[in-house]
Amino acid sequence: MMSLCPNPNPSFLHLHHHRHRHRRRPFFVRSLDAAQSFDFESRAVDRLNAKSKLKIAVVGFGNYGQFLARTFAAQGHTLLAHSRSDHSAAAAAIGASFFRDPHDLCEQHPDVVLLSTSILSAADVLNTLPLGRLRRSTLFADVLSVKEFPRNLLLSALPPDFDILCTHPMFGPESARHGWAGLPFVFDKVRIGESEERISRCNRFLEIFEKEGCRMVEMSCAEHDHKTAESQFLTHTIGRILAKLGPEDVDIGTKGYQTLLELVQNTCNDSFDLYNGLFMYNKNATELLDRLDFAFTELKKELFGNLHDILRKQLFENPEESNELIPVTGQVQPCCWYGSLKNFILKV
Ligand code: NAP
């Protein structure tokens, strides 16, 4: 940036003073520091920056909506928010305008409407939006943790002029507490109009995540659901099964056990609605549960199968000893669980 000031060279000032005693002292460029009103370059940069900013309406301003909104706001985008509950204080803290009434929200003509409600409520919430009050071409994006369901929902509910971008940031407030760098961001450009403006709007939205260093992964919604049943749904299921055992921190816990405790905390911090949505709206989830059941039964069979021969010998070859103690791999096991084990073996 430029500012004007008198030439600081004393010899120049001396000569200048004698030759032009009655003229005003000349000014020279001395430093680049602050933008001046006639600085066209900085104005052009400002205009460019303003053009790259989006007006984003976050619909579903709960835990996750607010988490995303904080980063959108930090990047200078204009934020609007709408939710079932009154989150106006949280919105104000982020610098977002909160609208209780979806009509008021839509009349603000956001560039992007981002659906961040629970999976279970997404269809109902979408139905409450007066789509006719939005601009004829608006970009609808979602961050639901399943993808085929919102894809089909948005395709069937939105007018053909609306663009559709299905996304899943594969991280949350817990896993991304140190930033988003390197974390996967899955997206599927389901329907983006061909005009330059619509392509650019979609790209500017994706750039938000690129700027934070996310690993951008473009894949179809179907492929996403197949892969996340095998990974995310499995993780949440194991975390919730472990939670049912009520594991406690112990002073001699191994690192592996600490990892289990963290898994319980991470998965149970998310709402049950979220987990339920992963099950209800991903057709691959049922199969995963069946396979998990099967795997557990197989593992038990393997464990008890190893005892089978030893116990059969005791049961049928030395029956007089079998009601007392069962030596297993060098240890003496109390006979209190022997009855149920015997039953199990007889069944197997
Ligand atoms: P969530 O329990 O899945 O969703 C909570 C949001 O849904 C809140 O905005 C809540 O509104 C709204 N909601 C719930 N039931 C509703 C109903 N009957 N009618 C209207 N609105 C309802 O928890 P979340 O963690 O905030 O997740 C939001 C979305 O982001 C979900 O689709 C989830 O799959 C996705 N996501 C979450 C994570 C994560 O780590 N948490 C990561 C990636 C994607 P009010 O608060 O106004 O009541």
Coordinates of C-alpha atoms and ligand atoms in Angstrom, one line a residue:
M1 CA 0.0 0.0 0.0
M2 CA 1.2 3.5 -0.7
S3 CA 1.4 6.7 1.3
L4 CA 2.9 10.1 0.4
C5 CA 5.5 12.0 2.5
P6 CA 8.2 14.6 2.1
N7 CA 11.5 13.4 0.7
P8 CA 13.7 12.7 3.7
N9 CA 17.1 13.4 2.0
P10 CA 18.4 16.6 3.6
S11 CA 20.7 17.7 0.6
F12 CA 17.7 17.4 -1.7
L13 CA 15.6 19.5 0.7
H14 CA 18.3 22.2 0.9
L15 CA 18.6 22.7 -2.9
H16 CA 15.0 22.4 -3.4
H17 CA 14.4 25.1 -0.8
H18 CA 16.6 27.7 -2.5
R19 CA 15.3 27.0 -6.0
H20 CA 11.7 26.9 -5.2
R21 CA 11.4 28.9 -2.1
H22 CA 7.8 29.9 -2.6
R23 CA 6.6 26.5 -3.9
R24 CA 5.1 23.7 -1.8
R25 CA 7.5 21.0 -0.8
P26 CA 7.2 18.0 -3.1
F27 CA 6.0 14.6 -2.0
F28 CA 7.5 11.2 -2.7
V29 CA 6.5 7.6 -2.2
R30 CA 8.1 6.5 1.0
S31 CA 6.5 3.4 2.2
L32 CA 3.9 0.7 1.5
D33 CA 1.8 0.4 4.5
A34 CA -2.0 1.0 4.4
A35 CA -4.6 0.9 1.7
Q36 CA -5.7 4.3 0.4
S37 CA -9.1 5.1 -1.1
F38 CA -7.5 5.5 -4.5
D39 CA -5.7 2.2 -4.3
F40 CA -7.4 0.4 -7.2
E41 CA -5.5 -2.8 -6.7
S42 CA -6.7 -3.3 -3.2
R43 CA -10.2 -2.4 -4.2
A44 CA -10.1 -5.0 -6.9
V45 CA -8.8 -7.6 -4.4
D46 CA -11.6 -6.7 -2.0
R47 CA -14.2 -7.1 -4.8
L48 CA -12.7 -10.5 -5.8
N49 CA -12.8 -11.6 -2.1
A50 CA -16.4 -10.5 -1.8
K51 CA -17.3 -12.4 -4.9
S52 CA -15.8 -15.6 -3.5
K53 CA -17.8 -15.3 -0.3
L54 CA -21.1 -17.2 0.0
K55 CA -24.3 -16.6 1.9
I56 CA -24.9 -19.9 3.5
A57 CA -28.1 -20.9 5.3
V58 CA -27.5 -23.8 7.8
V59 CA -30.7 -25.7 8.4
G60 CA -30.4 -27.8 11.5
F61 CA -28.3 -25.6 13.8
G62 CA -27.5 -28.3 16.5
N63 CA -24.2 -29.7 17.5
Y64 CA -22.9 -30.3 14.0
G65 CA -24.4 -27.3 12.3
Q66 CA -22.8 -25.0 14.8
F67 CA -19.4 -26.8 14.5
L68 CA -19.4 -26.3 10.7
A69 CA -20.7 -22.7 11.0
R70 CA -17.8 -21.6 13.2
T71 CA -15.3 -22.4 10.3
F72 CA -17.6 -20.9 7.6
A73 CA -17.7 -17.7 9.6
A74 CA -14.0 -17.7 10.3
Q75 CA -13.5 -17.8 6.5
G76 CA -15.7 -14.7 6.1
H77 CA -18.9 -16.2 4.6
T78 CA -22.2 -14.7 5.6
L79 CA -24.1 -17.1 7.8
L80 CA -27.8 -17.6 8.3
A81 CA -29.3 -20.3 10.5
H82 CA -32.6 -22.0 11.2
S83 CA -33.5 -24.9 13.5
R84 CA -36.4 -26.5 15.4
S85 CA -35.0 -25.1 18.7
D86 CA -34.1 -21.5 19.4
H87 CA -30.3 -21.4 18.9
S88 CA -30.2 -17.6 18.5
A89 CA -27.7 -17.1 21.3
A90 CA -25.3 -19.7 19.8
A91 CA -25.8 -18.1 16.3
A92 CA -25.0 -14.6 17.6
A93 CA -21.8 -15.9 19.3
I94 CA -20.7 -17.2 15.9
G95 CA -21.8 -14.1 14.0
A96 CA -24.8 -15.8 12.2
S97 CA -28.3 -14.5 11.9
F98 CA -30.8 -16.9 13.4
F99 CA -34.3 -17.2 11.8
R100 CA -37.1 -19.0 13.7
D101 CA -39.4 -18.9 10.7
P102 CA -38.2 -20.7 7.6
H103 CA -40.0 -18.2 5.4
D104 CA -37.8 -15.4 6.8
L105 CA -34.7 -17.5 6.2
C106 CA -35.6 -18.3 2.6
E107 CA -36.4 -14.6 1.9
Q108 CA -32.8 -13.8 2.6
H109 CA -31.9 -15.6 -0.7
P110 CA -28.9 -17.7 0.4
D111 CA -26.5 -19.0 -2.2
V112 CA -26.3 -22.3 -0.4
V113 CA -28.8 -24.1 1.8
L114 CA -26.9 -26.6 3.9
L115 CA -29.0 -29.4 5.5
S116 CA -27.5 -30.4 8.8
T117 CA -30.5 -31.9 10.6
S118 CA -30.6 -35.4 12.0
I119 CA -31.0 -38.1 9.4
L120 CA -34.3 -39.1 10.9
S121 CA -35.8 -35.6 10.6
A122 CA -34.3 -34.6 7.3
A123 CA -37.4 -35.3 5.2
D124 CA -39.8 -33.5 7.6
V125 CA -37.4 -30.5 7.9
L126 CA -37.0 -30.2 4.1
N127 CA -40.8 -30.2 3.7
T128 CA -41.1 -27.2 6.0
L129 CA -38.9 -25.0 3.8
P130 CA -40.9 -22.7 1.5
L131 CA -38.8 -23.5 -1.6
G132 CA -40.7 -20.9 -3.7
R133 CA -39.2 -18.1 -1.6
L134 CA -35.7 -19.1 -2.5
R135 CA -33.9 -17.8 -5.7
R136 CA -34.9 -19.9 -8.7
S137 CA -31.4 -21.4 -8.7
T138 CA -30.1 -22.3 -5.3
L139 CA -27.5 -24.8 -4.3
F140 CA -28.7 -27.4 -1.8
A141 CA -26.0 -29.3 0.1
D142 CA -26.2 -31.8 3.0
V143 CA -23.8 -33.3 5.5
L144 CA -25.9 -36.3 6.6
S145 CA -23.8 -39.3 7.5
V146 CA -25.6 -41.5 5.0
K147 CA -25.7 -40.5 1.4
E148 CA -28.1 -42.4 -0.8
F149 CA -31.1 -41.3 1.3
P150 CA -30.6 -37.5 1.1
R151 CA -29.6 -37.9 -2.6
N152 CA -32.9 -39.5 -3.4
L153 CA -34.8 -37.1 -1.1
L154 CA -33.3 -34.0 -2.6
L155 CA -33.7 -35.2 -6.2
S156 CA -37.4 -35.9 -5.6
A157 CA -38.2 -32.8 -3.4
L158 CA -36.3 -30.0 -5.2
P159 CA -37.3 -28.2 -8.4
P160 CA -35.0 -29.1 -11.3
D161 CA -33.4 -25.6 -11.3
F162 CA -31.8 -26.2 -7.9
D163 CA -28.3 -27.7 -7.7
I164 CA -27.6 -30.6 -5.4
L165 CA -24.3 -31.4 -3.7
C166 CA -24.3 -34.4 -1.3
T167 CA -21.4 -34.3 1.1
H168 CA -20.1 -36.1 4.2
P169 CA -17.3 -34.5 6.2
M170 CA -15.9 -37.7 7.8
F171 CA -15.1 -36.0 11.1
G172 CA -16.9 -34.3 14.0
P173 CA -16.2 -31.9 16.9
E174 CA -14.3 -34.6 18.8
S175 CA -12.1 -36.1 16.0
A176 CA -11.4 -32.6 14.5
R177 CA -10.8 -30.7 17.7
H178 CA -7.2 -29.9 16.4
G179 CA -8.4 -28.9 12.9
W180 CA -9.6 -30.4 9.7
A181 CA -6.3 -30.9 8.0
G182 CA -5.9 -34.3 6.4
L183 CA -9.4 -35.5 7.3
P184 CA -11.5 -37.0 4.5
F185 CA -14.4 -34.9 3.0
V186 CA -16.6 -37.0 0.7
F187 CA -18.7 -35.4 -1.9
D188 CA -20.9 -36.2 -4.9
K189 CA -21.9 -33.5 -7.3
V190 CA -25.4 -35.0 -7.8
R191 CA -26.8 -32.2 -10.0
I192 CA -24.9 -29.0 -10.8
G193 CA -26.1 -26.8 -13.6
E194 CA -23.8 -26.1 -16.6
S195 CA -23.6 -22.4 -16.3
E196 CA -20.3 -20.9 -15.1
E197 CA -22.0 -19.2 -12.2
R198 CA -23.5 -22.5 -10.9
I199 CA -20.2 -24.4 -11.3
S200 CA -18.3 -21.7 -9.5
R201 CA -20.8 -21.5 -6.6
C202 CA -20.4 -25.3 -6.0
N203 CA -16.6 -25.0 -6.3
R204 CA -16.5 -22.1 -3.8
F205 CA -18.5 -24.2 -1.3
L206 CA -16.1 -27.1 -1.7
E207 CA -13.1 -24.7 -1.4
I208 CA -14.1 -24.0 2.2
F209 CA -13.1 -27.6 3.1
E210 CA -10.1 -27.5 0.7
K211 CA -8.8 -24.4 2.5
E212 CA -8.9 -26.2 5.8
G213 CA -6.7 -28.9 4.4
C214 CA -9.4 -31.7 4.1
R215 CA -8.6 -34.7 1.9
M216 CA -11.2 -34.2 -0.8
V217 CA -12.7 -37.5 -2.0
E218 CA -15.3 -37.5 -4.8
M219 CA -17.4 -40.7 -4.9
S220 CA -20.9 -41.8 -5.6
C221 CA -23.4 -41.8 -2.7
A222 CA -23.9 -45.6 -3.2
E223 CA -20.2 -46.2 -2.8
H224 CA -20.0 -44.0 0.2
D225 CA -22.8 -46.0 1.9
H226 CA -21.2 -49.3 1.2
K227 CA -17.8 -48.2 2.6
T228 CA -19.2 -46.4 5.7
A229 CA -21.3 -49.4 6.8
E230 CA -18.1 -51.3 6.9
S231 CA -16.2 -48.6 8.7
Q232 CA -18.3 -45.9 10.5
F233 CA -21.3 -48.0 11.3
L234 CA -19.1 -50.8 12.6
T235 CA -17.1 -48.3 14.8
H236 CA -20.3 -46.8 16.3
T237 CA -21.8 -50.3 16.9
I238 CA -18.7 -51.6 18.7
G239 CA -18.6 -48.4 20.7
R240 CA -22.2 -48.7 21.7
I241 CA -21.9 -52.4 22.6
L242 CA -18.9 -51.6 24.8
A243 CA -20.9 -48.8 26.4
K244 CA -23.5 -51.3 27.4
L245 CA -20.8 -53.2 29.4
G246 CA -20.2 -50.0 31.3
P247 CA -16.4 -50.1 31.2
E248 CA -14.5 -48.3 33.9
D249 CA -11.1 -46.7 33.9
V250 CA -8.7 -48.9 35.9
D251 CA -5.3 -47.9 37.1
I252 CA -3.6 -50.8 35.3
G253 CA -5.5 -50.3 32.0
T254 CA -3.4 -51.2 29.0
K255 CA -3.1 -48.8 26.0
G256 CA -5.5 -51.0 24.1
Y257 CA -8.1 -50.6 26.9
Q258 CA -7.6 -46.8 26.9
T259 CA -8.4 -46.9 23.2
L260 CA -11.6 -48.8 23.9
L261 CA -12.6 -46.2 26.5
E262 CA -12.0 -43.4 24.0
L263 CA -14.0 -45.3 21.4
V264 CA -16.9 -45.5 23.9
Q265 CA -16.7 -41.8 24.6
N266 CA -16.3 -40.7 21.0
T267 CA -19.2 -42.7 19.7
C268 CA -21.6 -42.1 22.6
N269 CA -21.0 -38.3 22.4
D270 CA -23.0 -38.4 19.2
S271 CA -26.7 -38.5 19.6
F272 CA -28.5 -41.9 19.5
D273 CA -30.6 -40.3 16.6
L274 CA -27.4 -40.1 14.6
Y275 CA -26.5 -43.8 15.2
N276 CA -30.1 -44.9 14.6
G277 CA -30.0 -42.9 11.3
L278 CA -26.9 -44.8 10.2
F279 CA -28.8 -48.0 10.7
M280 CA -32.2 -47.0 9.4
Y281 CA -31.0 -45.2 6.3
N282 CA -28.1 -47.3 5.1
K283 CA -29.3 -50.5 3.5
N284 CA -25.8 -52.1 4.1
A285 CA -26.1 -51.7 7.8
T286 CA -28.4 -54.7 8.4
E287 CA -26.0 -57.0 6.6
L288 CA -23.1 -55.7 8.7
L289 CA -25.0 -56.4 11.9
D290 CA -25.7 -60.0 10.8
R291 CA -22.0 -60.5 9.9
L292 CA -21.0 -59.0 13.3
D293 CA -23.3 -61.5 15.0
F294 CA -21.9 -64.4 13.0
A295 CA -18.3 -63.3 13.7
F296 CA -19.0 -63.2 17.4
T297 CA -20.6 -66.7 17.4
E298 CA -17.6 -68.0 15.3
L299 CA -15.2 -66.5 17.8
K300 CA -16.9 -68.1 20.7
K301 CA -17.0 -71.5 18.9
E302 CA -13.3 -71.2 18.3
L303 CA -12.6 -70.5 22.0
F304 CA -14.8 -73.1 23.4
G305 CA -13.9 -75.6 20.7
N306 CA -10.3 -75.6 22.0
L307 CA -11.7 -76.8 25.3
H308 CA -13.9 -79.3 23.7
D309 CA -11.4 -82.2 23.5
I310 CA -10.1 -81.6 27.1
L311 CA -13.5 -81.4 28.6
R312 CA -14.9 -84.4 26.6
K313 CA -12.1 -86.5 28.0
Q314 CA -12.9 -85.3 31.5
L315 CA -16.6 -85.8 31.0
F316 CA -16.5 -89.2 29.4
E317 CA -13.2 -90.7 30.3
N318 CA -12.7 -89.5 33.9
P319 CA -16.3 -88.7 35.0
E320 CA -15.5 -89.0 38.7
E321 CA -13.2 -85.9 38.5
S322 CA -15.4 -83.8 36.3
N323 CA -17.7 -82.4 39.0
E324 CA -14.8 -81.0 40.9
L325 CA -12.2 -79.0 39.1
I326 CA -11.2 -78.5 35.5
P327 CA -7.5 -77.8 34.8
V328 CA -7.3 -75.6 31.8
T329 CA -3.9 -74.6 30.3
G330 CA -2.2 -75.1 33.6
Q331 CA -4.7 -73.1 35.7
V332 CA -7.3 -74.5 38.0
Q333 CA -10.7 -73.1 37.2
P334 CA -13.5 -73.0 39.8
C335 CA -16.4 -75.3 39.0
C336 CA -19.0 -72.6 39.3
W337 CA -19.1 -71.9 35.5
Y338 CA -18.6 -75.6 34.7
G339 CA -22.2 -76.4 34.5
S340 CA -23.0 -73.8 31.8
L341 CA -19.9 -74.7 29.9
K342 CA -20.8 -78.4 30.0
N343 CA -24.2 -77.5 28.6
F344 CA -22.6 -75.4 25.9
I345 CA -20.3 -78.2 24.9
L346 CA -23.1 -80.7 24.9
K347 CA -25.1 -78.3 22.6
V348 CA -22.1 -77.8 20.3
Ligands
NAP1 P1 -28.2 -35.2 15.2 O1 -28.8 -35.7 16.4 O2 -28.0 -36.2 14.1 O3 -29.0 -33.9 14.7 C1 -29.3 -32.8 15.5 C2 -30.0 -31.8 14.6 O4 -31.2 -32.3 14.1 C3 -30.3 -30.5 15.4 O5 -30.1 -29.4 14.5 C4 -31.8 -30.7 15.7 O6 -32.5 -29.5 15.8 C5 -32.3 -31.4 14.4 N1 -33.5 -32.2 14.7 C6 -33.5 -33.4 15.4 N2 -34.8 -33.9 15.4 C7 -35.5 -33.0 14.7 C8 -36.9 -32.9 14.4 N3 -37.8 -33.9 14.8 N4 -37.4 -31.8 13.7 C9 -36.5 -30.9 13.4 N5 -35.2 -30.9 13.6 C10 -34.7 -31.9 14.3 O7 -26.7 -34.6 15.7 P2 -25.6 -33.7 15.0 O8 -24.4 -34.3 15.5 O9 -25.9 -32.3 15.2 O10 -25.7 -34.1 13.4 C11 -26.4 -33.3 12.4 C12 -26.2 -33.9 11.1 O11 -24.8 -34.0 10.7 C13 -26.6 -35.4 11.0 O12 -27.3 -35.6 9.8 C14 -25.4 -36.2 11.1 O13 -25.5 -37.4 10.4 C15 -24.4 -35.3 10.4 N6 -23.0 -35.4 10.7 C16 -22.6 -35.4 12.0 C17 -21.3 -35.6 12.4 C18 -20.9 -35.6 13.9 O14 -19.7 -35.8 14.1 N7 -21.7 -35.2 14.8 C19 -20.3 -35.7 11.4 C20 -20.7 -35.7 10.1 C21 -22.1 -35.6 9.7 P3 -32.5 -28.7 17.1 O15 -31.2 -28.6 17.7 O16 -33.0 -27.3 16.7 O17 -33.5 -29.3 18.1

